[in-house]
Structures are given as structure tokens and as C-alpha cells.
């Protein structure tokens, strides 16, 4: 655990009380006791082994989580570049592990340095005075996973070292917030009956998947939360743009589409996950976080009136059967797995291992 003074420097005066409150809990509880409190967000500088207990919301999961959050965030070359990260051994990912010779590569893409409206300036810019660990005007700079450390004016990735400093392709220093709508339905036969898996006997769920244009991987449709935008609005907007091609519709078509989307997104739903995302764009100073929400069309009737059509950042879109064989972008497969657990649907033909006490 970092010294008390170090964490206090990471927050401004308005966040002081919050820092003291979090620290007081961390000091009283043993590591095993802290991990048992799955619904309580811990300090952001915990080792990667503790991150399985941050979220999903109201669920405790994942046995082999030690390297879960830093797998794709350690890969080279960095997306859309030839930049190679400094290799970070598994036993050096944790910031609490001393590594005096750590020399990460500095990289921020030209597209970010050019200063698009949605991106932060460089930390060295004298006109830039971000308020980390709090809401900064319309920009949300708090993390779902609690307080993060700020060193030399730069936020520090709470999941550990990545071998790369700067922002890479990410616009914000610190957390870059996204929202991912997981839209599901039951797989049915021509008579409308649910189809069960022949081995497990559990009903098969399907979800709407898109093929990303930037990397060609299949993923949950979703995108960045705009400054001041409610996450519920982001979820609906991104699904409409990527899975229904809403941006290319006529005004009349958009109006009808909006009615259908409102019906879908007003149905029963639950938050699957809130927190850090193992994204290949992450760096030591900028990282992705998301809120994934499952919207389930129990009868399938709502989605029957919403024909899928790829748009915006999506190259393709289709219904996909859910199983452990899915290979998706970032840690989207993990989010999907959590949905099957909640819905009692098929995931794996192999009996699941219980997490150790």
C-alpha cells in the first residue's frame, strides 16, 4: 500500500474526506477480508490479483484474475502504429513491485496531439489544469475503481505498468469512460421455442455483436461517453449508431427508430460490469473504463422490429450465439460470460471451477 501522504497528493481538497474514508477501511481490514467484500471498491493501487473483486456489480467471480486485467494492455505493437512497448514481466506489472530500471516508451498518437475537441491537451500545456479524481466541469475524471495516484502531474494506471507512457490513442489523461450495451435474446427454433445446448441442457443466449473497423475484431457495440452525457443516453446512442446505422437514416426513419430503441432500452436490464477494461490502447497514464449494461429482449419481439445494419465504427453486425468459444475485443468475453451467469444460460460444456475461499 502506498504511504498515506502519497495518496493524499493524488486528490484535491474536495476529495480529501473521501481519501481518508477509503484509507481508514483499507487499514482496518486484512487483505483477505478486503477481498471478501466484493461490492466495495478498493483503493486503485491494489495488486492485479485483487481486481477481480472490484466489479462486476453484485457478483464475485474469476479465479485466474491475476493477469486478466493486464494481458491485451501489454501487447505490441501498439494499435495503429509500429511502436513497441517496453516488455513488462508478469512479476513487474504491479506498481508495488520495485523496478528501478523501468524505462517505458513514451507515445501519444499524432491524431491526439493535433488537439481534437474531445481530447485533453498535453500535461505540459500551461493552460491545462485538470482536476483528477473528481468531476472536472463536464469531464468525468473519477474512476469506477476508486482513487488513482497522480505522479508528476500524470495519472497512474491503477492496474499496473503497461510499458508505455503518454496517452497513445486515448484522448483523456487517466480514465477514458465508455458504455457498452449488451443486447440479448434467447436462441429459438422456427416454432419459437427456446433452443437448449445438447450437453448442458441450458438455453442458449444470443447477443448483438459488431465487427470493429479499426482492428477487425468482434465486439459489443459501444463507445465513449460524451462530456456531460448520461451513460443511459450513451448506451442507446451507440447501439443505434453501430448496430442500426442510425446516422444514415432519414428524419422519418430516425423518428421511428427512436421509438423502437426507447422500447428496447426501457425493458428490464441490469449493470453487468463497471470498471477497468483490458484494452490494447491503455498506457501507464491513460486507460479505458466502461459500464456494460444488459438489455434483454425476453420474447424477441422488440428486436424483430429492429433490423440490424452496421454503421459508424462497425464494419459488420449480427446475432451471435454465446459460449466460451467467443473471441472478442478487449475483455468483452468476460462481460458476456457474466450475462450468461445472471440469466442462467449456457456458457461452457466443462463444469466451472469454484473460486477458492
Tab-separated table of C-alpha atoms in Angstrom:
chain	number	residue	atom	x	y	z
A	1	UNK	CA	0.000	0.000	0.000
A	2	UNK	CA	1.252	3.498	-0.792
A	3	UNK	CA	2.133	5.879	2.039
A	4	UNK	CA	-0.770	7.983	3.294
A	5	UNK	CA	0.797	11.228	2.060
A	6	UNK	CA	1.222	9.865	-1.468
A	7	UNK	CA	-2.468	9.107	-1.844
A	8	UNK	CA	-3.475	12.479	-0.419
A	9	UNK	CA	-1.381	14.208	-3.052
A	10	UNK	CA	-3.428	12.362	-5.670
A	11	UNK	CA	-6.608	14.215	-4.753
A	12	UNK	CA	-7.576	17.823	-4.375
A	13	UNK	CA	-9.013	19.281	-1.167
A	14	UNK	CA	-12.677	18.400	-2.019
A	15	UNK	CA	-11.623	14.759	-2.328
A	16	UNK	CA	-9.687	14.699	0.952
A	17	UNK	CA	-12.505	13.341	3.074
A	18	UNK	CA	-13.118	10.582	0.546
A	19	UNK	CA	-9.449	9.609	0.570
A	20	UNK	CA	-9.349	9.427	4.360
A	21	UNK	CA	-12.523	7.335	4.408
A	22	UNK	CA	-11.164	4.846	1.868
A	23	UNK	CA	-7.821	4.603	3.627
A	24	UNK	CA	-9.393	4.043	7.020
A	25	UNK	CA	-11.209	0.985	5.668
A	26	UNK	CA	-8.066	-0.345	3.960
A	27	UNK	CA	-6.022	-0.077	7.142
A	28	UNK	CA	-8.534	-1.874	9.356
A	29	UNK	CA	-9.212	-4.844	7.087
A	30	UNK	CA	-6.773	-7.601	6.250
A	31	UNK	CA	-6.184	-8.380	2.534
A	32	UNK	CA	-8.361	-11.490	2.737
A	33	UNK	CA	-11.152	-9.565	4.414
A	34	UNK	CA	-10.954	-6.809	1.825
A	35	UNK	CA	-11.247	-9.335	-0.991
A	36	UNK	CA	-14.311	-10.847	0.642
A	37	UNK	CA	-16.137	-7.519	0.363
A	38	UNK	CA	-16.792	-7.899	-3.340
A	39	UNK	CA	-19.164	-4.958	-3.589
A	40	UNK	CA	-16.845	-2.388	-2.052
A	41	UNK	CA	-14.490	-0.575	-4.476
A	42	UNK	CA	-10.941	-0.791	-3.097
A	43	UNK	CA	-8.007	1.547	-3.459
A	44	UNK	CA	-6.807	1.769	-7.019
A	45	UNK	CA	-3.196	0.810	-6.264
A	46	UNK	CA	-4.056	-2.747	-5.136
A	47	UNK	CA	-2.247	-5.544	-6.950
A	48	UNK	CA	-3.851	-7.036	-10.041
A	49	UNK	CA	-4.806	-10.102	-8.004
A	50	UNK	CA	-7.370	-8.012	-6.104
A	51	UNK	CA	-9.063	-6.562	-9.201
A	52	UNK	CA	-11.451	-9.489	-9.590
A	53	UNK	CA	-13.230	-8.185	-6.519
A	54	UNK	CA	-13.806	-4.655	-7.819
A	55	UNK	CA	-16.682	-5.475	-10.114
A	56	UNK	CA	-18.909	-6.872	-11.767
A	57	UNK	CA	-21.714	-5.279	-9.843
A	58	UNK	CA	-23.236	-7.603	-7.253
A	59	UNK	CA	-21.144	-10.545	-8.440
A	60	UNK	CA	-17.936	-12.189	-7.232
A	61	UNK	CA	-16.156	-14.033	-9.994
A	62	UNK	CA	-12.997	-15.144	-11.710
A	63	UNK	CA	-10.437	-17.470	-10.237
A	64	UNK	CA	-7.479	-16.762	-12.525
A	65	UNK	CA	-7.676	-12.996	-12.433
A	66	UNK	CA	-4.029	-12.186	-11.695
A	67	UNK	CA	-3.182	-11.385	-15.311
A	68	UNK	CA	-6.732	-10.765	-16.504
A	69	UNK	CA	-6.607	-7.010	-16.500
A	70	UNK	CA	-3.171	-6.730	-17.968
A	71	UNK	CA	-2.998	-9.008	-20.931
A	72	UNK	CA	-4.060	-7.095	-24.026
A	73	UNK	CA	-2.824	-3.860	-22.413
A	74	UNK	CA	0.718	-5.264	-22.619
A	75	UNK	CA	0.710	-6.282	-26.272
A	76	UNK	CA	2.888	-4.870	-29.075
A	77	UNK	CA	2.919	-3.217	-31.465
A	78	UNK	CA	0.640	-0.544	-30.076
A	79	UNK	CA	-2.613	-0.293	-32.134
A	80	UNK	CA	-2.351	1.584	-35.448
A	81	UNK	CA	1.400	2.098	-35.013
A	82	UNK	CA	4.763	0.364	-35.128
A	83	UNK	CA	5.539	1.344	-31.542
A	84	UNK	CA	6.822	-1.494	-29.367
A	85	UNK	CA	6.131	-1.349	-25.652
A	86	UNK	CA	8.861	-1.979	-23.125
A	87	UNK	CA	8.430	-5.595	-22.082
A	88	UNK	CA	6.863	-5.863	-18.636
A	89	UNK	CA	7.346	-9.263	-16.954
A	90	UNK	CA	4.307	-10.605	-15.096
A	91	UNK	CA	6.030	-10.120	-11.749
A	92	UNK	CA	6.755	-6.441	-12.539
A	93	UNK	CA	3.261	-5.298	-13.563
A	94	UNK	CA	2.266	-4.294	-10.020
A	95	UNK	CA	3.391	-0.767	-9.101
A	96	UNK	CA	4.127	-2.014	-5.595
A	97	UNK	CA	6.922	-4.148	-7.017
A	98	UNK	CA	10.118	-2.085	-7.141
A	99	UNK	CA	11.663	-1.755	-10.609
A	100	UNK	CA	14.336	0.915	-10.667
A	101	UNK	CA	15.311	0.203	-14.284
A	102	UNK	CA	11.787	0.555	-15.676
A	103	UNK	CA	12.025	2.671	-18.853
A	104	UNK	CA	8.676	2.727	-20.660
A	105	UNK	CA	8.353	4.072	-24.188
A	106	UNK	CA	6.682	7.492	-24.478
A	107	UNK	CA	3.984	7.639	-27.142
A	108	UNK	CA	0.955	9.775	-27.932
A	109	UNK	CA	-0.522	9.463	-31.420
A	110	UNK	CA	-0.309	12.434	-33.778
A	111	UNK	CA	-4.102	12.358	-34.078
A	112	UNK	CA	-4.298	13.127	-30.346
A	113	UNK	CA	-1.503	15.686	-30.322
A	114	UNK	CA	-3.267	17.591	-33.107
A	115	UNK	CA	-5.797	18.677	-30.473
A	116	UNK	CA	-9.239	17.328	-31.421
A	117	UNK	CA	-12.056	18.834	-29.351
A	118	UNK	CA	-12.683	15.601	-27.443
A	119	UNK	CA	-9.062	15.201	-26.293
A	120	UNK	CA	-7.066	16.744	-23.445
A	121	UNK	CA	-4.042	18.957	-24.125
A	122	UNK	CA	-0.601	17.793	-23.043
A	123	UNK	CA	0.022	17.955	-19.298
A	124	UNK	CA	2.829	20.417	-20.005
A	125	UNK	CA	0.348	22.885	-21.503
A	126	UNK	CA	0.186	25.793	-19.029
A	127	UNK	CA	-3.482	26.418	-19.836
A	128	UNK	CA	-4.405	22.851	-18.846
A	129	UNK	CA	-5.269	22.398	-15.150
A	130	UNK	CA	-7.189	19.122	-14.869
A	131	UNK	CA	-8.911	18.102	-11.640
A	132	UNK	CA	-8.047	14.443	-11.372
A	133	UNK	CA	-10.067	12.079	-9.186
A	134	UNK	CA	-13.154	14.298	-9.434
A	135	UNK	CA	-15.655	15.649	-11.940
A	136	UNK	CA	-13.834	18.339	-13.905
A	137	UNK	CA	-16.559	20.560	-15.371
A	138	UNK	CA	-18.364	18.291	-17.854
A	139	UNK	CA	-15.481	15.785	-17.963
A	140	UNK	CA	-15.662	12.813	-15.600
A	141	UNK	CA	-12.164	12.171	-14.235
A	142	UNK	CA	-13.156	9.856	-11.391
A	143	UNK	CA	-12.525	6.128	-11.759
A	144	UNK	CA	-15.053	3.364	-11.189
A	145	UNK	CA	-12.302	1.615	-9.240
A	146	UNK	CA	-11.630	4.309	-6.662
A	147	UNK	CA	-8.804	6.784	-6.268
A	148	UNK	CA	-5.812	6.611	-8.585
A	149	UNK	CA	-2.361	8.008	-7.944
A	150	UNK	CA	-1.083	11.095	-9.765
A	151	UNK	CA	2.701	11.401	-10.225
A	152	UNK	CA	4.406	14.410	-11.775
A	153	UNK	CA	1.044	15.672	-12.997
A	154	UNK	CA	0.160	12.395	-14.705
A	155	UNK	CA	-2.412	9.816	-13.549
A	156	UNK	CA	-1.019	6.332	-12.956
A	157	UNK	CA	-2.778	3.292	-14.400
A	158	UNK	CA	-4.351	1.519	-11.391
A	159	UNK	CA	-3.888	-1.944	-12.910
A	160	UNK	CA	-0.111	-1.593	-13.178
A	161	UNK	CA	2.661	-0.961	-15.667
A	162	UNK	CA	1.997	-1.269	-19.404
A	163	UNK	CA	5.421	-0.499	-20.888
A	164	UNK	CA	4.142	2.724	-22.479
A	165	UNK	CA	3.660	6.244	-21.147
A	166	UNK	CA	1.689	9.108	-22.676
A	167	UNK	CA	-1.843	8.592	-23.995
A	168	UNK	CA	-1.399	6.541	-27.126
A	169	UNK	CA	-4.741	6.767	-28.960
A	170	UNK	CA	-6.760	7.796	-25.903
A	171	UNK	CA	-7.989	11.347	-25.571
A	172	UNK	CA	-8.068	11.755	-21.792
A	173	UNK	CA	-5.345	11.556	-19.214
A	174	UNK	CA	-6.486	8.987	-16.665
A	175	UNK	CA	-9.804	7.167	-17.139
A	176	UNK	CA	-11.484	7.308	-20.545
A	177	UNK	CA	-15.122	6.395	-19.941
A	178	UNK	CA	-17.151	4.242	-22.324
A	179	UNK	CA	-20.520	2.472	-22.249
A	180	UNK	CA	-21.293	-0.953	-23.730
A	181	UNK	CA	-24.895	-2.152	-24.299
A	182	UNK	CA	-25.129	-5.960	-24.242
A	183	UNK	CA	-28.392	-6.649	-26.102
A	184	UNK	CA	-29.525	-10.259	-25.786
A	185	UNK	CA	-32.332	-12.618	-26.730
A	186	UNK	CA	-32.912	-16.380	-26.489
A	187	UNK	CA	-31.992	-18.507	-29.487
A	188	UNK	CA	-35.226	-20.035	-30.840
A	189	UNK	CA	-36.246	-22.596	-33.431
A	190	UNK	CA	-38.698	-21.914	-36.252
A	191	UNK	CA	-41.609	-22.682	-33.945
A	192	UNK	CA	-40.435	-20.038	-31.492
A	193	UNK	CA	-39.220	-22.468	-28.837
A	194	UNK	CA	-36.011	-21.773	-26.937
A	195	UNK	CA	-33.049	-23.892	-28.025
A	196	UNK	CA	-31.077	-25.634	-25.289
A	197	UNK	CA	-27.461	-26.738	-25.558
A	198	UNK	CA	-27.286	-30.522	-26.107
A	199	UNK	CA	-24.602	-31.026	-23.430
A	200	UNK	CA	-25.505	-28.620	-20.616
A	201	UNK	CA	-29.249	-28.501	-21.220
A	202	UNK	CA	-29.173	-24.741	-20.618
A	203	UNK	CA	-30.868	-22.366	-23.041
A	204	UNK	CA	-28.586	-20.558	-25.497
A	205	UNK	CA	-28.396	-16.776	-25.415
A	206	UNK	CA	-27.553	-14.616	-28.405
A	207	UNK	CA	-26.180	-11.078	-28.367
A	208	UNK	CA	-25.747	-8.331	-30.950
A	209	UNK	CA	-22.073	-8.203	-31.990
A	210	UNK	CA	-20.256	-5.803	-34.288
A	211	UNK	CA	-17.014	-6.232	-36.182
A	212	UNK	CA	-14.831	-3.210	-35.435
A	213	UNK	CA	-13.467	-1.345	-38.441
A	214	UNK	CA	-10.237	-0.339	-36.676
A	215	UNK	CA	-8.953	-3.804	-35.758
A	216	UNK	CA	-11.325	-6.318	-37.351
A	217	UNK	CA	-12.254	-7.938	-34.024
A	218	UNK	CA	-15.795	-8.764	-32.962
A	219	UNK	CA	-17.071	-6.758	-30.004
A	220	UNK	CA	-20.014	-5.434	-28.056
A	221	UNK	CA	-21.322	-2.261	-29.755
A	222	UNK	CA	-20.429	0.735	-27.635
A	223	UNK	CA	-18.419	3.912	-27.452
A	224	UNK	CA	-17.184	6.862	-25.474
A	225	UNK	CA	-19.363	8.828	-23.086
A	226	UNK	CA	-19.505	12.432	-24.283
A	227	UNK	CA	-18.790	15.206	-21.740
A	228	UNK	CA	-21.923	15.824	-19.681
A	229	UNK	CA	-23.770	12.883	-21.252
A	230	UNK	CA	-25.669	10.384	-19.117
A	231	UNK	CA	-24.455	6.820	-19.531
A	232	UNK	CA	-28.008	5.675	-20.334
A	233	UNK	CA	-28.016	8.067	-23.293
A	234	UNK	CA	-24.604	6.810	-24.467
A	235	UNK	CA	-25.769	3.196	-24.383
A	236	UNK	CA	-28.800	3.904	-26.562
A	237	UNK	CA	-26.942	6.255	-28.913
A	238	UNK	CA	-24.036	3.894	-29.546
A	239	UNK	CA	-26.280	0.893	-30.166
A	240	UNK	CA	-28.326	2.906	-32.641
A	241	UNK	CA	-25.262	4.205	-34.474
A	242	UNK	CA	-23.254	0.973	-34.664
A	243	UNK	CA	-25.879	-1.783	-34.804
A	244	UNK	CA	-28.742	0.007	-36.588
A	245	UNK	CA	-26.885	2.590	-38.723
A	246	UNK	CA	-28.950	5.407	-37.207
A	247	UNK	CA	-26.640	8.136	-38.554
A	248	UNK	CA	-27.603	7.327	-42.144
A	249	UNK	CA	-31.361	7.218	-41.652
A	250	UNK	CA	-33.801	9.820	-42.949
A	251	UNK	CA	-35.509	12.086	-40.378
A	252	UNK	CA	-38.661	9.971	-40.612
A	253	UNK	CA	-36.709	6.739	-40.196
A	254	UNK	CA	-34.790	8.186	-37.251
A	255	UNK	CA	-38.017	9.135	-35.507
A	256	UNK	CA	-39.398	5.611	-35.882
A	257	UNK	CA	-36.078	4.101	-34.869
A	258	UNK	CA	-36.007	6.242	-31.745
A	259	UNK	CA	-39.412	4.881	-30.694
A	260	UNK	CA	-38.228	1.288	-31.121
A	261	UNK	CA	-34.967	1.989	-29.278
A	262	UNK	CA	-36.850	3.582	-26.418
A	263	UNK	CA	-38.964	0.456	-26.124
A	264	UNK	CA	-35.873	-1.781	-26.074
A	265	UNK	CA	-33.906	0.316	-23.601
A	266	UNK	CA	-36.913	0.712	-21.300
A	267	UNK	CA	-37.099	-3.041	-20.756
A	268	UNK	CA	-35.691	-4.901	-17.770
A	269	UNK	CA	-31.932	-4.526	-17.612
A	270	UNK	CA	-29.001	-4.806	-15.218
A	271	UNK	CA	-25.479	-3.463	-14.903
A	272	UNK	CA	-23.072	-6.247	-15.833
A	273	UNK	CA	-19.804	-4.520	-15.027
A	274	UNK	CA	-18.291	-1.194	-14.065
A	275	UNK	CA	-14.558	-0.683	-14.106
A	276	UNK	CA	-11.221	-1.025	-15.827
A	277	UNK	CA	-11.052	-2.564	-19.296
A	278	UNK	CA	-8.098	-4.614	-20.525
A	279	UNK	CA	-7.794	-2.589	-23.715
A	280	UNK	CA	-4.768	-2.678	-26.074
A	281	UNK	CA	-4.847	1.145	-26.180
A	282	UNK	CA	-4.134	1.522	-22.459
A	283	UNK	CA	-0.937	3.157	-21.255
A	284	UNK	CA	0.657	3.954	-17.905
A	285	UNK	CA	-1.165	7.303	-17.914
A	286	UNK	CA	-4.429	6.686	-19.790
A	287	UNK	CA	-6.806	3.745	-19.696
A	288	UNK	CA	-10.289	2.599	-20.680
A	289	UNK	CA	-13.141	2.080	-18.233
A	290	UNK	CA	-16.682	1.085	-19.043
A	291	UNK	CA	-20.167	0.437	-17.774
A	292	UNK	CA	-21.639	-2.599	-19.506
A	293	UNK	CA	-25.414	-2.998	-19.257
A	294	UNK	CA	-27.500	-5.975	-20.382
A	295	UNK	CA	-30.784	-5.200	-22.149
A	296	UNK	CA	-32.645	-8.468	-22.610
A	297	UNK	CA	-35.469	-8.966	-25.107
A	298	UNK	CA	-37.189	-11.916	-23.426
A	299	UNK	CA	-39.725	-12.594	-26.184
A	300	UNK	CA	-37.584	-11.398	-29.111
A	301	UNK	CA	-40.472	-9.311	-30.423
A	302	UNK	CA	-38.815	-5.930	-29.876
A	303	UNK	CA	-35.678	-6.805	-31.816
A	304	UNK	CA	-37.748	-8.325	-34.614
A	305	UNK	CA	-38.776	-4.748	-35.400
A	306	UNK	CA	-35.184	-3.506	-35.351
A	307	UNK	CA	-33.329	-4.950	-38.367
A	308	UNK	CA	-29.571	-4.936	-37.772
A	309	UNK	CA	-27.476	-2.731	-40.050
A	310	UNK	CA	-23.820	-1.890	-39.414
A	311	UNK	CA	-22.915	1.772	-39.140
A	312	UNK	CA	-20.390	4.270	-37.777
A	313	UNK	CA	-17.382	2.327	-36.381
A	314	UNK	CA	-18.891	-1.089	-37.199
A	315	UNK	CA	-17.997	-2.982	-40.361
A	316	UNK	CA	-20.488	-5.806	-39.762
A	317	UNK	CA	-23.238	-6.613	-37.258
A	318	UNK	CA	-25.038	-9.857	-36.451
A	319	UNK	CA	-26.601	-12.013	-33.743
A	320	UNK	CA	-24.004	-14.332	-32.193
A	321	UNK	CA	-24.557	-17.458	-30.104
A	322	UNK	CA	-22.938	-17.067	-26.695
A	323	UNK	CA	-20.415	-19.637	-25.487
A	324	UNK	CA	-16.898	-19.820	-24.058
A	325	UNK	CA	-15.587	-20.178	-27.621
A	326	UNK	CA	-16.194	-16.482	-28.283
A	327	UNK	CA	-13.080	-14.452	-29.050
A	328	UNK	CA	-13.951	-10.788	-28.588
A	329	UNK	CA	-12.217	-7.411	-28.359
A	330	UNK	CA	-10.593	-6.371	-25.061
A	331	UNK	CA	-12.278	-8.268	-22.193
A	332	UNK	CA	-15.748	-8.239	-23.751
A	333	UNK	CA	-15.935	-12.051	-23.496
A	334	UNK	CA	-15.785	-11.651	-19.729
A	335	UNK	CA	-18.758	-9.284	-19.765
A	336	UNK	CA	-20.721	-11.749	-21.891
A	337	UNK	CA	-19.889	-14.593	-19.515
A	338	UNK	CA	-21.305	-12.589	-16.618
A	339	UNK	CA	-24.562	-12.136	-18.525
A	340	UNK	CA	-24.936	-15.907	-19.002
A	341	UNK	CA	-24.413	-16.418	-15.272
A	342	UNK	CA	-27.092	-13.889	-14.443
A	343	UNK	CA	-29.545	-15.330	-16.992
A	344	UNK	CA	-28.784	-18.988	-16.227
A	345	UNK	CA	-27.812	-19.534	-19.858
A	346	UNK	CA	-25.280	-21.853	-21.491
A	347	UNK	CA	-21.623	-20.827	-21.411
A	348	UNK	CA	-19.298	-23.826	-21.204
A	349	UNK	CA	-19.523	-27.571	-21.731
A	350	UNK	CA	-16.969	-28.026	-18.959
A	351	UNK	CA	-18.096	-27.798	-15.326
A	352	UNK	CA	-16.981	-24.414	-13.934
A	353	UNK	CA	-14.294	-24.382	-11.258
A	354	UNK	CA	-15.290	-22.826	-7.984
A	355	UNK	CA	-13.178	-19.906	-6.820
A	356	UNK	CA	-11.073	-20.693	-3.767
A	357	UNK	CA	-12.237	-19.382	-0.422
